[in-house]
Short mmCIF file of N, CA and C and ligand atoms in Angstrom, two decimals:
data_model
loop_
_atom_site.label_atom_id
_atom_site.label_comp_id
_atom_site.label_asym_id
_atom_site.label_seq_id
_atom_site.Cartn_x
_atom_site.Cartn_y
_atom_site.Cartn_z
N MET B 1 103.41 114.54 91.35
CA MET B 1 103.47 114.48 93.00
C MET B 1 102.57 113.68 93.39
N TYR B 2 101.37 114.07 93.10
CA TYR B 2 100.11 113.29 93.53
C TYR B 2 99.51 112.40 92.64
N THR B 3 98.88 111.31 92.87
CA THR B 3 98.23 110.31 91.61
C THR B 3 96.79 111.19 91.36
N GLU B 4 96.22 111.01 90.43
CA GLU B 4 95.07 111.59 90.33
C GLU B 4 93.93 110.98 91.19
N LYS B 5 93.77 109.86 91.97
CA LYS B 5 92.92 109.66 92.70
C LYS B 5 93.22 110.36 94.17
N VAL B 6 94.14 110.70 94.17
CA VAL B 6 94.81 111.95 95.57
C VAL B 6 94.05 113.41 95.05
N ILE B 7 94.34 113.73 93.60
CA ILE B 7 93.84 114.84 93.66
C ILE B 7 92.18 114.93 93.41
N ALA B 8 91.58 113.75 93.00
CA ALA B 8 90.23 113.74 92.94
C ALA B 8 89.59 113.48 94.30
N GLU B 9 90.21 113.24 95.08
CA GLU B 9 89.40 113.00 96.71
C GLU B 9 90.00 114.38 97.41
N PHE B 10 90.98 114.99 96.83
CA PHE B 10 91.04 116.36 97.45
C PHE B 10 90.49 117.48 97.00
N THR B 11 90.11 117.66 96.25
CA THR B 11 89.62 118.31 95.01
C THR B 11 88.01 118.63 95.05
N ASN B 12 87.58 116.95 95.46
CA ASN B 12 86.01 117.06 95.40
C ASN B 12 85.51 115.65 96.40
N PRO B 13 86.07 116.13 97.46
CA PRO B 13 85.59 114.89 98.83
C PRO B 13 84.12 114.64 98.62
N GLU B 14 83.62 113.57 98.80
CA GLU B 14 82.16 113.46 98.94
C GLU B 14 81.53 113.10 100.22
N TYR B 15 82.37 112.71 101.14
CA TYR B 15 81.77 112.83 102.75
C TYR B 15 82.17 113.85 103.40
N VAL B 16 82.58 114.62 102.82
CA VAL B 16 83.00 115.48 104.26
C VAL B 16 81.68 116.33 104.80
N GLY B 17 81.95 116.70 106.04
CA GLY B 17 80.95 116.88 106.79
C GLY B 17 80.62 116.36 108.21
N GLU B 18 79.84 116.32 108.61
CA GLU B 18 79.60 116.17 110.21
C GLU B 18 78.17 115.20 110.31
N ILE B 19 78.00 114.16 110.92
CA ILE B 19 77.05 113.62 111.08
C ILE B 19 76.14 114.15 112.27
N ALA B 20 75.01 114.71 112.40
CA ALA B 20 74.58 115.63 113.17
C ALA B 20 74.17 114.62 114.45
N ASP B 21 73.62 113.56 114.23
CA ASP B 21 72.92 112.79 115.22
C ASP B 21 73.97 111.12 114.95
N ALA B 22 75.76 111.50 115.43
CA ALA B 22 76.45 110.42 114.92
C ALA B 22 76.37 109.70 116.39
N ASP B 23 76.91 108.10 116.25
CA ASP B 23 76.89 107.41 117.01
C ASP B 23 78.13 107.27 117.63
N GLY B 24 79.10 108.13 116.96
CA GLY B 24 80.55 107.79 117.59
C GLY B 24 81.29 109.52 116.88
N VAL B 25 82.26 109.85 117.34
CA VAL B 25 82.98 110.87 116.71
C VAL B 25 84.44 110.55 117.25
N GLY B 26 85.29 110.64 116.45
CA GLY B 26 86.81 110.79 116.98
C GLY B 26 87.63 112.08 116.36
N GLU B 27 88.45 112.34 116.99
CA GLU B 27 89.16 113.67 116.61
C GLU B 27 90.39 113.02 116.95
N VAL B 28 91.91 113.58 115.97
CA VAL B 28 93.08 113.25 116.18
C VAL B 28 93.86 114.76 115.68
N GLU B 29 95.03 114.61 116.46
CA GLU B 29 95.77 115.62 115.70
C GLU B 29 97.23 114.95 115.61
N ASN B 30 97.71 115.38 114.60
CA ASN B 30 98.92 115.14 114.50
C ASN B 30 99.90 116.25 115.21
N PRO B 31 100.83 115.77 116.07
CA PRO B 31 101.46 116.72 117.20
C PRO B 31 102.73 117.53 116.33
N GLY B 32 103.23 116.94 115.20
CA GLY B 32 103.87 117.46 114.21
C GLY B 32 103.88 118.70 113.40
N CYS B 33 102.61 118.43 112.93
CA CYS B 33 102.30 119.47 112.10
C CYS B 33 100.95 120.23 112.54
N GLY B 34 100.16 119.69 113.98
CA GLY B 34 99.28 120.24 114.27
C GLY B 34 98.00 120.24 113.35
N ASP B 35 97.81 119.09 111.96
CA ASP B 35 96.79 119.09 111.31
C ASP B 35 95.71 118.36 112.44
N ILE B 36 94.37 118.33 111.95
CA ILE B 36 93.31 117.84 112.64
C ILE B 36 92.48 117.40 112.04
N MET B 37 91.89 116.10 112.49
CA MET B 37 90.71 115.01 111.28
C MET B 37 89.80 114.91 112.60
N ARG B 38 88.52 115.11 111.88
CA ARG B 38 87.42 114.38 112.78
C ARG B 38 86.61 113.58 112.09
N ILE B 39 85.97 112.45 112.34
CA ILE B 39 85.42 111.64 111.70
C ILE B 39 83.96 111.31 112.68
N SER B 40 83.25 111.60 112.01
CA SER B 40 81.97 110.76 112.78
C SER B 40 81.05 109.45 112.11
N LEU B 41 80.44 108.81 112.81
CA LEU B 41 79.98 107.47 112.20
C LEU B 41 78.55 107.46 112.74
N LYS B 42 77.86 106.85 112.00
CA LYS B 42 76.59 106.33 112.07
C LYS B 42 76.64 104.74 111.85
N VAL B 43 76.24 104.22 113.12
CA VAL B 43 76.28 102.82 112.95
C VAL B 43 74.89 102.05 113.19
N GLU B 44 74.63 100.99 112.57
CA GLU B 44 73.49 100.29 112.89
C GLU B 44 73.78 98.67 112.79
N GLY B 45 73.33 98.30 113.79
CA GLY B 45 74.09 96.73 114.29
C GLY B 45 75.39 96.86 114.73
N ASP B 46 75.96 96.16 113.82
CA ASP B 46 77.76 96.24 113.91
C ASP B 46 78.12 96.87 112.54
N ARG B 47 77.40 97.63 112.03
CA ARG B 47 78.13 97.94 110.38
C ARG B 47 77.76 99.81 110.33
N ILE B 48 78.61 100.38 109.80
CA ILE B 48 78.87 101.83 109.55
C ILE B 48 78.07 101.87 108.61
N VAL B 49 77.16 102.87 108.51
CA VAL B 49 76.31 102.93 107.46
C VAL B 49 76.29 104.26 107.08
N ASP B 50 77.07 105.30 107.81
CA ASP B 50 77.63 106.48 107.12
C ASP B 50 78.74 107.19 108.10
N ALA B 51 79.49 107.50 107.34
CA ALA B 51 80.86 108.24 107.79
C ALA B 51 81.09 109.47 106.95
N ARG B 52 81.68 110.57 107.79
CA ARG B 52 81.82 111.99 107.20
C ARG B 52 82.93 112.71 107.94
N PHE B 53 83.69 113.15 107.46
CA PHE B 53 84.74 113.95 107.92
C PHE B 53 85.19 115.14 107.96
N LYS B 54 85.80 115.63 108.55
CA LYS B 54 86.29 117.08 108.74
C LYS B 54 87.45 117.05 108.91
N THR B 55 88.37 117.69 108.11
CA THR B 55 90.18 117.53 108.08
C THR B 55 90.47 119.20 107.98
N PHE B 56 91.18 119.62 109.12
CA PHE B 56 92.09 120.75 108.98
C PHE B 56 93.55 120.49 108.57
N GLY B 57 94.09 120.40 107.43
CA GLY B 57 95.26 119.88 107.20
C GLY B 57 95.51 119.94 105.78
N CYS B 58 96.85 118.81 105.54
CA CYS B 58 97.16 118.96 104.00
C CYS B 58 96.55 118.57 103.16
N ALA B 59 96.89 118.30 101.85
CA ALA B 59 96.28 117.63 100.74
C ALA B 59 96.26 116.46 100.84
N ALA B 60 96.88 115.52 101.51
CA ALA B 60 97.37 114.07 101.72
C ALA B 60 96.18 113.55 102.58
N ALA B 61 96.48 114.52 103.96
CA ALA B 61 95.60 114.42 105.02
C ALA B 61 94.06 114.26 104.51
N ILE B 62 93.60 115.26 103.82
CA ILE B 62 91.88 115.23 103.42
C ILE B 62 91.87 114.20 102.68
N ALA B 63 92.78 114.09 101.14
CA ALA B 63 92.40 112.80 100.54
C ALA B 63 92.35 111.44 101.22
N SER B 64 92.98 111.37 102.41
CA SER B 64 93.26 110.25 103.04
C SER B 64 91.99 110.18 104.12
N SER B 65 91.56 111.24 104.49
CA SER B 65 90.23 110.88 105.03
C SER B 65 88.96 110.51 104.40
N SER B 66 89.25 111.41 103.31
CA SER B 66 87.96 111.15 102.06
C SER B 66 87.88 109.84 101.59
N MET B 67 88.85 109.21 101.55
CA MET B 67 89.18 107.67 100.89
C MET B 67 88.58 107.11 101.91
N ALA B 68 89.33 107.17 103.24
CA ALA B 68 88.77 106.52 104.68
C ALA B 68 87.43 106.62 104.63
N THR B 69 86.87 107.57 104.94
CA THR B 69 85.13 107.58 105.35
C THR B 69 84.58 106.67 103.96
N ARG B 70 85.12 106.67 102.54
CA ARG B 70 84.47 106.11 101.36
C ARG B 70 84.42 104.47 101.71
N MET B 71 85.93 104.19 102.28
CA MET B 71 86.15 102.73 102.31
C MET B 71 85.64 102.35 103.53
N ILE B 72 84.96 102.88 104.53
CA ILE B 72 84.48 102.38 105.86
C ILE B 72 82.93 102.28 105.72
N ARG B 73 82.35 103.32 105.15
CA ARG B 73 80.99 103.00 104.26
C ARG B 73 80.35 101.58 104.05
N GLY B 74 79.52 100.69 104.96
CA GLY B 74 79.37 99.63 104.78
C GLY B 74 80.02 98.35 105.49
N MET B 75 81.42 98.95 106.04
CA MET B 75 82.41 97.99 106.81
C MET B 75 81.44 97.36 108.17
N THR B 76 81.98 96.22 109.11
CA THR B 76 81.48 96.38 110.12
C THR B 76 82.47 96.93 111.18
N LEU B 77 81.91 97.36 112.31
CA LEU B 77 83.25 98.16 112.97
C LEU B 77 84.55 97.67 113.19
N SER B 78 84.30 96.12 112.79
CA SER B 78 85.77 95.22 113.20
C SER B 78 86.61 95.51 112.09
N GLU B 79 85.86 95.51 110.79
CA GLU B 79 86.61 95.54 109.84
C GLU B 79 87.31 97.13 109.60
N ALA B 80 86.22 98.11 110.17
CA ALA B 80 87.10 99.58 110.25
C ALA B 80 88.19 99.55 110.88
N TRP B 81 88.15 98.81 112.49
CA TRP B 81 88.99 99.14 113.05
C TRP B 81 90.23 98.64 112.41
N ASN B 82 90.51 97.58 111.68
CA ASN B 82 91.78 96.71 111.17
C ASN B 82 91.90 97.57 109.77
N LEU B 83 91.14 98.57 109.58
CA LEU B 83 91.46 99.55 107.92
C LEU B 83 93.15 100.10 108.17
N SER B 84 94.13 99.62 107.79
CA SER B 84 95.49 100.15 107.81
C SER B 84 95.44 101.27 107.03
N ASN B 85 96.59 102.20 107.38
CA ASN B 85 96.94 103.34 106.71
C ASN B 85 97.43 102.67 105.14
N ALA B 86 98.04 101.35 104.92
CA ALA B 86 98.54 101.34 103.77
C ALA B 86 97.52 100.78 102.93
N ASP B 87 96.04 100.25 103.66
CA ASP B 87 94.99 99.95 102.74
C ASP B 87 94.54 101.23 102.20
N VAL B 88 94.69 102.68 102.89
CA VAL B 88 94.35 103.89 102.77
C VAL B 88 95.41 104.31 101.20
N VAL B 89 96.42 104.53 101.87
CA VAL B 89 97.44 104.79 100.51
C VAL B 89 97.30 104.05 99.35
N ASP B 90 97.03 102.56 99.37
CA ASP B 90 96.77 101.74 98.33
C ASP B 90 95.43 102.16 97.61
N ALA B 91 94.48 102.66 98.02
CA ALA B 91 93.17 102.90 97.46
C ALA B 91 93.68 104.15 96.64
N LEU B 92 94.36 105.27 97.35
CA LEU B 92 94.76 106.56 96.73
C LEU B 92 95.85 106.30 95.34
N GLY B 93 96.01 104.89 95.52
CA GLY B 93 97.38 105.43 94.60
C GLY B 93 98.70 105.35 94.69
N GLY B 94 98.82 105.51 95.87
CA GLY B 94 100.19 105.76 96.56
C GLY B 94 99.94 107.42 97.26
N LEU B 95 101.20 107.46 97.96
CA LEU B 95 101.49 108.90 98.47
C LEU B 95 102.66 109.16 98.46
N PRO B 96 103.27 110.69 97.95
CA PRO B 96 104.86 110.45 98.16
C PRO B 96 105.38 110.34 99.73
N GLU B 97 106.55 109.62 99.69
CA GLU B 97 107.04 109.05 100.90
C GLU B 97 106.91 109.78 102.20
N PRO B 98 107.29 111.54 101.84
CA PRO B 98 106.99 112.06 102.89
C PRO B 98 105.43 112.38 103.23
N LYS B 99 104.68 111.96 102.72
CA LYS B 99 103.26 112.27 103.13
C LYS B 99 102.69 111.01 103.48
N VAL B 100 103.00 109.91 103.49
CA VAL B 100 102.80 108.81 103.77
C VAL B 100 102.01 108.90 105.37
N HIS B 101 102.91 109.54 106.07
CA HIS B 101 102.34 109.77 107.49
C HIS B 101 101.11 110.42 107.74
N CYS B 102 100.51 110.92 106.66
CA CYS B 102 99.47 111.92 106.85
C CYS B 102 98.37 110.81 106.54
N SER B 103 98.21 109.53 106.04
CA SER B 103 97.40 108.57 106.33
C SER B 103 97.04 107.97 107.55
N LEU B 104 98.05 108.28 108.51
CA LEU B 104 98.05 107.46 109.66
C LEU B 104 96.71 108.09 110.54
N LEU B 105 96.49 109.66 110.26
CA LEU B 105 95.25 110.52 110.86
C LEU B 105 94.15 110.08 110.79
N ALA B 106 93.89 109.23 109.19
CA ALA B 106 92.46 108.58 109.00
C ALA B 106 92.36 107.45 110.08
N ARG B 107 93.49 106.60 110.11
CA ARG B 107 93.46 105.42 111.42
C ARG B 107 92.69 105.93 112.38
N GLY B 108 93.49 106.63 112.99
CA GLY B 108 93.43 107.10 114.29
C GLY B 108 92.08 107.72 114.61
N ALA B 109 91.80 108.68 113.63
CA ALA B 109 90.09 109.01 113.68
C ALA B 109 89.20 108.16 114.03
N ILE B 110 89.37 107.22 112.91
CA ILE B 110 88.57 105.87 112.29
C ILE B 110 88.50 105.22 113.85
N ARG B 111 89.60 105.00 114.68
CA ARG B 111 89.67 103.98 115.74
C ARG B 111 89.09 104.71 117.15
N ALA B 112 89.41 106.53 116.79
CA ALA B 112 88.70 107.09 118.11
C ALA B 112 87.20 107.12 117.81
N ALA B 113 87.03 107.41 117.01
CA ALA B 113 85.61 107.37 116.57
C ALA B 113 84.89 105.87 116.85
N ILE B 114 85.15 104.67 116.74
CA ILE B 114 84.71 103.79 117.31
C ILE B 114 84.94 103.52 118.93
N ASN B 115 85.87 104.33 119.53
CA ASN B 115 85.93 103.69 120.66
C ASN B 115 85.17 104.80 121.64
N ASP B 116 84.51 106.06 121.05
CA ASP B 116 83.68 106.85 121.26
C ASP B 116 82.42 106.06 121.05
N TYR B 117 81.77 105.44 120.17
CA TYR B 117 81.13 104.75 120.33
C TYR B 117 80.84 103.51 121.14
N ARG B 118 81.74 102.80 121.47
CA ARG B 118 82.04 101.75 122.69
C ARG B 118 81.70 102.54 123.71
N THR B 119 82.36 103.67 124.23
CA THR B 119 82.16 104.34 125.43
C THR B 119 80.63 104.84 125.55
N ARG B 120 80.32 105.47 124.74
CA ARG B 120 78.84 105.35 124.90
C ARG B 120 77.91 104.51 125.33
N ARG B 121 78.33 103.38 124.71
CA ARG B 121 77.32 102.14 125.09
C ARG B 121 77.90 101.36 126.33
N GLY B 122 78.94 101.76 127.17
CA GLY B 122 79.11 101.23 128.35
C GLY B 122 80.36 99.96 127.88
N LEU B 123 80.94 100.22 126.84
CA LEU B 123 81.76 99.13 126.15
C LEU B 123 83.12 99.76 126.78
N PRO B 124 84.41 99.25 127.37
CA PRO B 124 85.61 99.77 127.44
C PRO B 124 86.22 99.90 126.05
N PRO B 125 86.58 100.94 126.15
CA PRO B 125 87.42 101.55 124.86
C PRO B 125 88.55 100.27 124.48
N LEU B 126 88.73 100.18 122.97
CA LEU B 126 90.23 99.42 122.78
C LEU B 126 91.44 100.21 122.53
N GLU B 127 92.46 99.39 122.86
CA GLU B 127 93.48 99.91 123.06
C GLU B 127 93.96 100.21 121.36
N ALA B 128 93.84 101.60 121.30
CA ALA B 128 94.23 102.23 119.73
C ALA B 128 95.93 102.20 119.54
N GLY B 129 96.58 102.38 120.70
CA GLY B 129 98.07 102.12 120.40
C GLY B 129 98.74 103.42 119.75
N PRO B 130 99.76 103.66 119.66
CA PRO B 130 100.45 104.29 118.89
C PRO B 130 100.43 104.60 117.36
N ALA B 131 100.58 105.56 116.74
CA ALA B 131 100.55 105.09 115.11
C ALA B 131 101.45 104.00 114.72
N GLY B 132 100.90 103.38 113.93
CA GLY B 132 101.53 102.35 113.15
C GLY B 132 102.09 100.98 114.00
N CYS B 133 101.08 100.61 114.95
CA CYS B 133 101.29 99.66 115.71
C CYS B 133 99.82 99.20 115.98
N CYS B 134 99.47 98.07 116.46
CA CYS B 134 98.21 97.50 117.17
C CYS B 134 97.61 96.76 115.77
N GLU B 135 98.26 96.75 114.25
CA GLU B 135 97.41 95.88 113.58
C GLU B 135 97.01 94.68 113.86
N GLY B 136 95.78 94.18 113.48
CA GLY B 136 94.94 92.94 113.61
C GLY B 136 94.43 93.20 115.32
N THR B 137 94.25 94.06 116.11
CA THR B 137 93.29 94.53 117.15
C THR B 137 92.06 94.24 116.54
N LYS B 138 91.19 93.58 117.24
CA LYS B 138 89.75 93.79 116.71
C LYS B 138 88.82 94.00 117.57
N PRO B 139 87.87 94.68 117.70
CA PRO B 139 86.67 95.00 118.71
C PRO B 139 85.79 93.68 118.74
N ASP B 140 85.14 93.65 119.79
CA ASP B 140 84.87 92.14 120.19
C ASP B 140 83.17 92.41 119.58
N ASN B 141 82.64 93.20 119.18
CA ASN B 141 82.02 93.01 118.06
C ASN B 141 80.75 93.86 119.00
N GLY B 142 81.23 94.70 119.80
CA GLY B 142 80.62 95.92 120.63
C GLY B 142 79.91 96.88 119.99
FE1 LIG W 201 100.13 117.51 108.52
FE2 LIG W 201 99.95 115.80 106.43
S1 LIG W 201 101.48 117.68 106.81
S2 LIG W 201 99.00 115.48 108.36
#
């Protein structure tokens, strides 16, 4: 049912936890199942130098958040904002169709963390939109 990469990220997540002095923190909840994902970021310039997650949820949500934090480390805020759930699913080698929606939590948490980062600096939050839309929306290097 799950790929080896999904099982590896679920059973041995490398970046689980929380950054004590995070520059931005985002938390989202899937209203359907109640699963919660929290991602914290450390930013230098416009680049993410550390990303950690805490996920109360299913195996697919945990694997997605683990892979997403792995992927956005080293990305610019713009690149991380534009990371799609399809990018995360591809990096995991796929998810069973009924579990693809779980990967949307990771994108939502990343965008919420970026908007928290922006708000802390007096910048307006970007329109994150409902899950599944807003591909291509870019932050203005805030
Ligand atoms: Fe809730 Fe996967 S079932 S996020």
